[in-house]
PDB file of C-alpha atoms in Angstrom:
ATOM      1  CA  UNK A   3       0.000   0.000   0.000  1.00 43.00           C
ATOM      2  CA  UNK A   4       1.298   3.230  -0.623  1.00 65.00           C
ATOM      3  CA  UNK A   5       2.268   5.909   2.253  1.00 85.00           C
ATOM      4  CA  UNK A   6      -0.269   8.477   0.255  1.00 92.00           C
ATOM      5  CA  UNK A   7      -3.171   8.456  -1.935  1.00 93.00           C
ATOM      6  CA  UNK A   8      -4.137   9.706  -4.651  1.00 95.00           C
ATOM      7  CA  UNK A   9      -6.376  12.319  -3.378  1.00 95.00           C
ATOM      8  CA  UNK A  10      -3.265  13.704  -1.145  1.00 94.00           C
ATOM      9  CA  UNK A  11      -1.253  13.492  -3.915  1.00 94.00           C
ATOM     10  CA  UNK A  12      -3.375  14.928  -6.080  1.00 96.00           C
ATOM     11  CA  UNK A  13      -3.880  18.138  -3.490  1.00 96.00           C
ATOM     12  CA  UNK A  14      -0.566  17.919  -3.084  1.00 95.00           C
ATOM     13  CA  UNK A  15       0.476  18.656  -6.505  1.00 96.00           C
ATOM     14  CA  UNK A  16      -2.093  20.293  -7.558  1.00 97.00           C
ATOM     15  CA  UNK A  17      -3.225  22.866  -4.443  1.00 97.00           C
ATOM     16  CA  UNK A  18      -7.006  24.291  -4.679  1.00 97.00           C
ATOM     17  CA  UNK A  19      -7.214  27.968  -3.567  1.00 98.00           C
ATOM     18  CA  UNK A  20      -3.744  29.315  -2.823  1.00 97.00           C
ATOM     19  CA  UNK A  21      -2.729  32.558  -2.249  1.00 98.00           C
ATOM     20  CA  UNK A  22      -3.670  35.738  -0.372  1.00 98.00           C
ATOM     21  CA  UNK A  23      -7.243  37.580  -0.061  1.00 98.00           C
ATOM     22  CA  UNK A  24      -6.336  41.229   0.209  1.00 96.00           C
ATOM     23  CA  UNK A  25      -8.600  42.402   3.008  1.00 96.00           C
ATOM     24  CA  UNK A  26      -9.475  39.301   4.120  1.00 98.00           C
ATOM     25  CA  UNK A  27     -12.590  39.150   6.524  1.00 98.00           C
ATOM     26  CA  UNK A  28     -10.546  36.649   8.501  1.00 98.00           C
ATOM     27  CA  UNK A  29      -7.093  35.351   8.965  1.00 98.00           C
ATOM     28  CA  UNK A  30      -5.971  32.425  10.960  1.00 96.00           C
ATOM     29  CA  UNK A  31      -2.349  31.390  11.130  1.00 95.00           C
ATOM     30  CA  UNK A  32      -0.963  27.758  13.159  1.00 94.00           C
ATOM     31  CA  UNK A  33       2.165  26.818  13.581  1.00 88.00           C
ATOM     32  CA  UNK A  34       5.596  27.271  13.665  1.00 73.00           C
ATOM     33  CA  UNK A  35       9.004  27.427  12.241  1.00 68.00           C
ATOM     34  CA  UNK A  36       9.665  24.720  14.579  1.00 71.00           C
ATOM     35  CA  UNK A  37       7.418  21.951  14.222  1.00 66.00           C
ATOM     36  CA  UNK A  38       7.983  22.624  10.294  1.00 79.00           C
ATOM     37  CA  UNK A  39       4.783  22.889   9.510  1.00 88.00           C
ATOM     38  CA  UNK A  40       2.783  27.190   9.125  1.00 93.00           C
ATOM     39  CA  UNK A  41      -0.547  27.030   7.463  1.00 95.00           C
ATOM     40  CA  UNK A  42      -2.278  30.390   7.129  1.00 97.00           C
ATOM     41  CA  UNK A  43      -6.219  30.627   6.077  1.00 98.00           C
ATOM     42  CA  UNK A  44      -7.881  34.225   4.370  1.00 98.00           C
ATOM     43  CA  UNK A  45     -11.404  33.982   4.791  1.00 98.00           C
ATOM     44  CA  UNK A  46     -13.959  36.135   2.676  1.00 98.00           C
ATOM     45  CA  UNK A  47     -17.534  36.273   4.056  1.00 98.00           C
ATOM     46  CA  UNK A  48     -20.441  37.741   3.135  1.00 97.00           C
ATOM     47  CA  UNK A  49     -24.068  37.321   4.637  1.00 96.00           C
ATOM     48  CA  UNK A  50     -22.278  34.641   6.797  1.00 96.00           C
ATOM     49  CA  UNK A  51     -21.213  32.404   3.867  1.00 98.00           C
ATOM     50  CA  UNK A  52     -17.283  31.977   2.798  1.00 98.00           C
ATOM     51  CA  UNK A  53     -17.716  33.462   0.045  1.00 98.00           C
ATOM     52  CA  UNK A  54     -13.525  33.019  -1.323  1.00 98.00           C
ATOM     53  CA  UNK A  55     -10.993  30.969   0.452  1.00 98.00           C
ATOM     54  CA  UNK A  56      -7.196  31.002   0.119  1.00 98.00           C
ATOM     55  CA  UNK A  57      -4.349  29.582   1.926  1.00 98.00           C
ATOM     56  CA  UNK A  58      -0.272  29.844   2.276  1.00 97.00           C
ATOM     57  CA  UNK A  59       1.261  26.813   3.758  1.00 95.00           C
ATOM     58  CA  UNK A  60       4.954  26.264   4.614  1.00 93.00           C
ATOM     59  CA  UNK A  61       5.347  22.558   5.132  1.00 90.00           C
ATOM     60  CA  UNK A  62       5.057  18.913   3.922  1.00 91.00           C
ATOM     61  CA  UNK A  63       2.764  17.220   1.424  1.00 92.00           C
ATOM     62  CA  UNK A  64       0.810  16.555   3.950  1.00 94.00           C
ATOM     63  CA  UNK A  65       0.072  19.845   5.218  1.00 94.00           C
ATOM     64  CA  UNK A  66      -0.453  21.298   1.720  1.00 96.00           C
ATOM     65  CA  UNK A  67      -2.861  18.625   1.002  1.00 97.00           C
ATOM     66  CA  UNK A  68      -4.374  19.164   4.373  1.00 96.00           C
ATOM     67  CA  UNK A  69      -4.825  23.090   3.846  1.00 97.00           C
ATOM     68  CA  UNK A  70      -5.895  22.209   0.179  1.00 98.00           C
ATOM     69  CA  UNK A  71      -9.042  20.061   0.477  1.00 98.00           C
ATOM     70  CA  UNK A  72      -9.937  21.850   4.215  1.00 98.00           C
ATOM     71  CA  UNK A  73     -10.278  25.167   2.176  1.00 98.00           C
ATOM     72  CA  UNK A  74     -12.497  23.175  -0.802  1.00 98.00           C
ATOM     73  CA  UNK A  75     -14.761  21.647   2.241  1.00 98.00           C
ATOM     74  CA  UNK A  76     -15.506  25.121   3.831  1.00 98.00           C
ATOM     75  CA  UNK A  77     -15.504  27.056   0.492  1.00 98.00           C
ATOM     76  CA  UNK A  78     -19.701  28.702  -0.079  1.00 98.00           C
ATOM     77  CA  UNK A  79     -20.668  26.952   3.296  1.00 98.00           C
ATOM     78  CA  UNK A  80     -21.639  28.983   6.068  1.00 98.00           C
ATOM     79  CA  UNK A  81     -19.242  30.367   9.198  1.00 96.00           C
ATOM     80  CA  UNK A  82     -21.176  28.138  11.508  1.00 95.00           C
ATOM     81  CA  UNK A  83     -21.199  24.956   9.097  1.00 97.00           C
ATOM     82  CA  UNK A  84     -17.341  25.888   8.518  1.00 97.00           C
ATOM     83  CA  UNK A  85     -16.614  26.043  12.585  1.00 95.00           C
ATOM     84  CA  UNK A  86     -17.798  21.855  12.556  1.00 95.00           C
ATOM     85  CA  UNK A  87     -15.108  20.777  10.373  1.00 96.00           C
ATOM     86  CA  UNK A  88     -12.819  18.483  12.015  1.00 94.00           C
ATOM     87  CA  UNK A  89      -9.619  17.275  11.529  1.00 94.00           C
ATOM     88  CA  UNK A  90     -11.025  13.614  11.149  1.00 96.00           C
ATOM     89  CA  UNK A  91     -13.141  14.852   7.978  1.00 96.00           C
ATOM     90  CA  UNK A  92     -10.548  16.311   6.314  1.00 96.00           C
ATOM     91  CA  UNK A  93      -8.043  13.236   6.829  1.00 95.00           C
ATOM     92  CA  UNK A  94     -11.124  11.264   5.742  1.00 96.00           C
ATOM     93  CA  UNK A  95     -11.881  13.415   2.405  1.00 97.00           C
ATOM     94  CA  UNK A  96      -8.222  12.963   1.701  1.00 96.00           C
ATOM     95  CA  UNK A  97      -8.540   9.264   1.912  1.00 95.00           C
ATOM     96  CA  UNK A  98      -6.580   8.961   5.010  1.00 94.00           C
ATOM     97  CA  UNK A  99      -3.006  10.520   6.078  1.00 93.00           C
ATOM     98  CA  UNK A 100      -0.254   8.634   7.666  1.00 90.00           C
ATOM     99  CA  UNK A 101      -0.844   8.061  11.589  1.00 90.00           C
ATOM    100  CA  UNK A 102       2.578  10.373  12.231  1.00 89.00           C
ATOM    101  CA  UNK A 103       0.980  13.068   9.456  1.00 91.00           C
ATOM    102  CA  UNK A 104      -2.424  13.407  10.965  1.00 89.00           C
ATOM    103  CA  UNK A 105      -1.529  16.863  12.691  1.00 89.00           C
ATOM    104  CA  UNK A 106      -1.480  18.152   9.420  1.00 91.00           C
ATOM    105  CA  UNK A 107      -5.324  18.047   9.389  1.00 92.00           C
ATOM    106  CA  UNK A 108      -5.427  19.257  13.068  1.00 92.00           C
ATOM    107  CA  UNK A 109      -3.216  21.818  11.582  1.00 93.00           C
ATOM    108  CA  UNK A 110      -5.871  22.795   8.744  1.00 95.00           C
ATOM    109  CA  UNK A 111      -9.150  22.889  11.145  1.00 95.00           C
ATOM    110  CA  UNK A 112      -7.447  25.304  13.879  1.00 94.00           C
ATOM    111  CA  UNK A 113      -6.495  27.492  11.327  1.00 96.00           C
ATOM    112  CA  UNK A 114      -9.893  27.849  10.066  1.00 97.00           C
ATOM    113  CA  UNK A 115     -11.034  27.778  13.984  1.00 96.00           C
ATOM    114  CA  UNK A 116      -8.427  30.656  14.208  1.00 96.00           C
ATOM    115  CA  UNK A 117      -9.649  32.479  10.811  1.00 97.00           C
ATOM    116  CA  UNK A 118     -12.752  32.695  11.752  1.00 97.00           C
ATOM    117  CA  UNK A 119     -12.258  33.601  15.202  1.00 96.00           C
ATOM    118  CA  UNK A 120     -10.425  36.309  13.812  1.00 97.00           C
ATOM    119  CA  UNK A 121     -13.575  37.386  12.060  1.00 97.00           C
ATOM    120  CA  UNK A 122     -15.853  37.467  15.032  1.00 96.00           C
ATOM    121  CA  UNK A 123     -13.338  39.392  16.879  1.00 96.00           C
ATOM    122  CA  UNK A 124     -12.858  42.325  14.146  1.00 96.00           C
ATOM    123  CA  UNK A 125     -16.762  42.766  13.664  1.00 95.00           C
ATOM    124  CA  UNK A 126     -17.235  42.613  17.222  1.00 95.00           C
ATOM    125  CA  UNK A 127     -19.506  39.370  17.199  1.00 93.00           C
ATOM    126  CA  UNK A 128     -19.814  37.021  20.316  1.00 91.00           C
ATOM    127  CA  UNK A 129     -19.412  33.772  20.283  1.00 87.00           C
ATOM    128  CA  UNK A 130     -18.831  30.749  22.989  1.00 85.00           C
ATOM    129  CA  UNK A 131     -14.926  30.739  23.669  1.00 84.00           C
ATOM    130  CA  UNK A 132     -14.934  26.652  24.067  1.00 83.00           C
ATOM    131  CA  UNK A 133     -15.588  26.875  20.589  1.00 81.00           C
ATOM    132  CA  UNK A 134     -11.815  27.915  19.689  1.00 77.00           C
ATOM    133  CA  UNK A 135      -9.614  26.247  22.120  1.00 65.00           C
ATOM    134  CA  UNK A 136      -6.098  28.109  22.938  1.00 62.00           C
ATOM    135  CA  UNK A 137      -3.710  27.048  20.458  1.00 52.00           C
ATOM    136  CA  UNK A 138      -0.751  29.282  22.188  1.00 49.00           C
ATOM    137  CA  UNK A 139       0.124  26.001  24.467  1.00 46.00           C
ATOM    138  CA  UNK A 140      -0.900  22.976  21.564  1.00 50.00           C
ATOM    139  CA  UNK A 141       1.728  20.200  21.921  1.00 47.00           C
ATOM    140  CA  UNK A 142       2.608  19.636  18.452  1.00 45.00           C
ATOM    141  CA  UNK A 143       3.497  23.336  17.303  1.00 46.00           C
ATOM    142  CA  UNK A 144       5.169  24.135  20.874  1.00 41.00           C
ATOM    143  CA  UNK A 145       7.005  21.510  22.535  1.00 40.00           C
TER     144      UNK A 145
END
């Protein structure tokens, strides 16, 4: 069996939706120089829909694949549809990821957690904290 498939692969060499939204609504970035691994999301929203979705990812296939297909799940849903992506669906739309690759997707749904956080807090909208858990102390970007 091969360490990848196709779908990774395929988002791997062939990334949906990269790039940068000038005056984004939203911006989440994970990461670090560290771990290897910086994924950064641009969110535009309108009416509560993501409207356009780009991303800039430093890292492995993995991640890139990761950041590619997360941004394609989210893409014309709503912010609240957007907020229940998991990392398990995106590993699973991918066809899987290697057991010691899987924070790539954990990667890709905290930095749409972190986008759209971002989003709430510039148009002063409230929303339940325990939605966006504290990445600052997460064990695979700061260890």
């Amino acid at each position: 069996m091969a360490l990848y498939s196709e779908k990774v692969m395929d988002h791997f060499t062939h990334p949906r939706n990269v790039g940068v939204i000038e005056n984004a609504d939203g911006i989440g970035e994970v990461g670090n120089a560290k771990c290897g691994d910086i994924m950064k999301i641009y969110l535009k929203i309108e009416n509560e829909i993501i409207v356009d979705v780009k991303f800039e990812t430093f890292g492995c296939g993995s991640a890139i694949a990761s950041s590619s297909m997360a941004t394609e799940m989210i893409k014309g849903k709503s912010i609240h549809e957007a907020l229940q992506l998991s990392n398990r669906a995106v590993a699973e739309a991918l066809d899987g990821l290697p057991a010691h690759k899987l924070h790539c997707s954990v990667l890709a749904e905290e930095a749409i957690k972190n986008a759209l956080k971002d989003y709430y807090d510039r148009n002063n909208i409230p929303y339940d904290k325990k939605l966006f858990p504290d990445c600052a102390n997460c064990a695979h970007c700061h260890e």
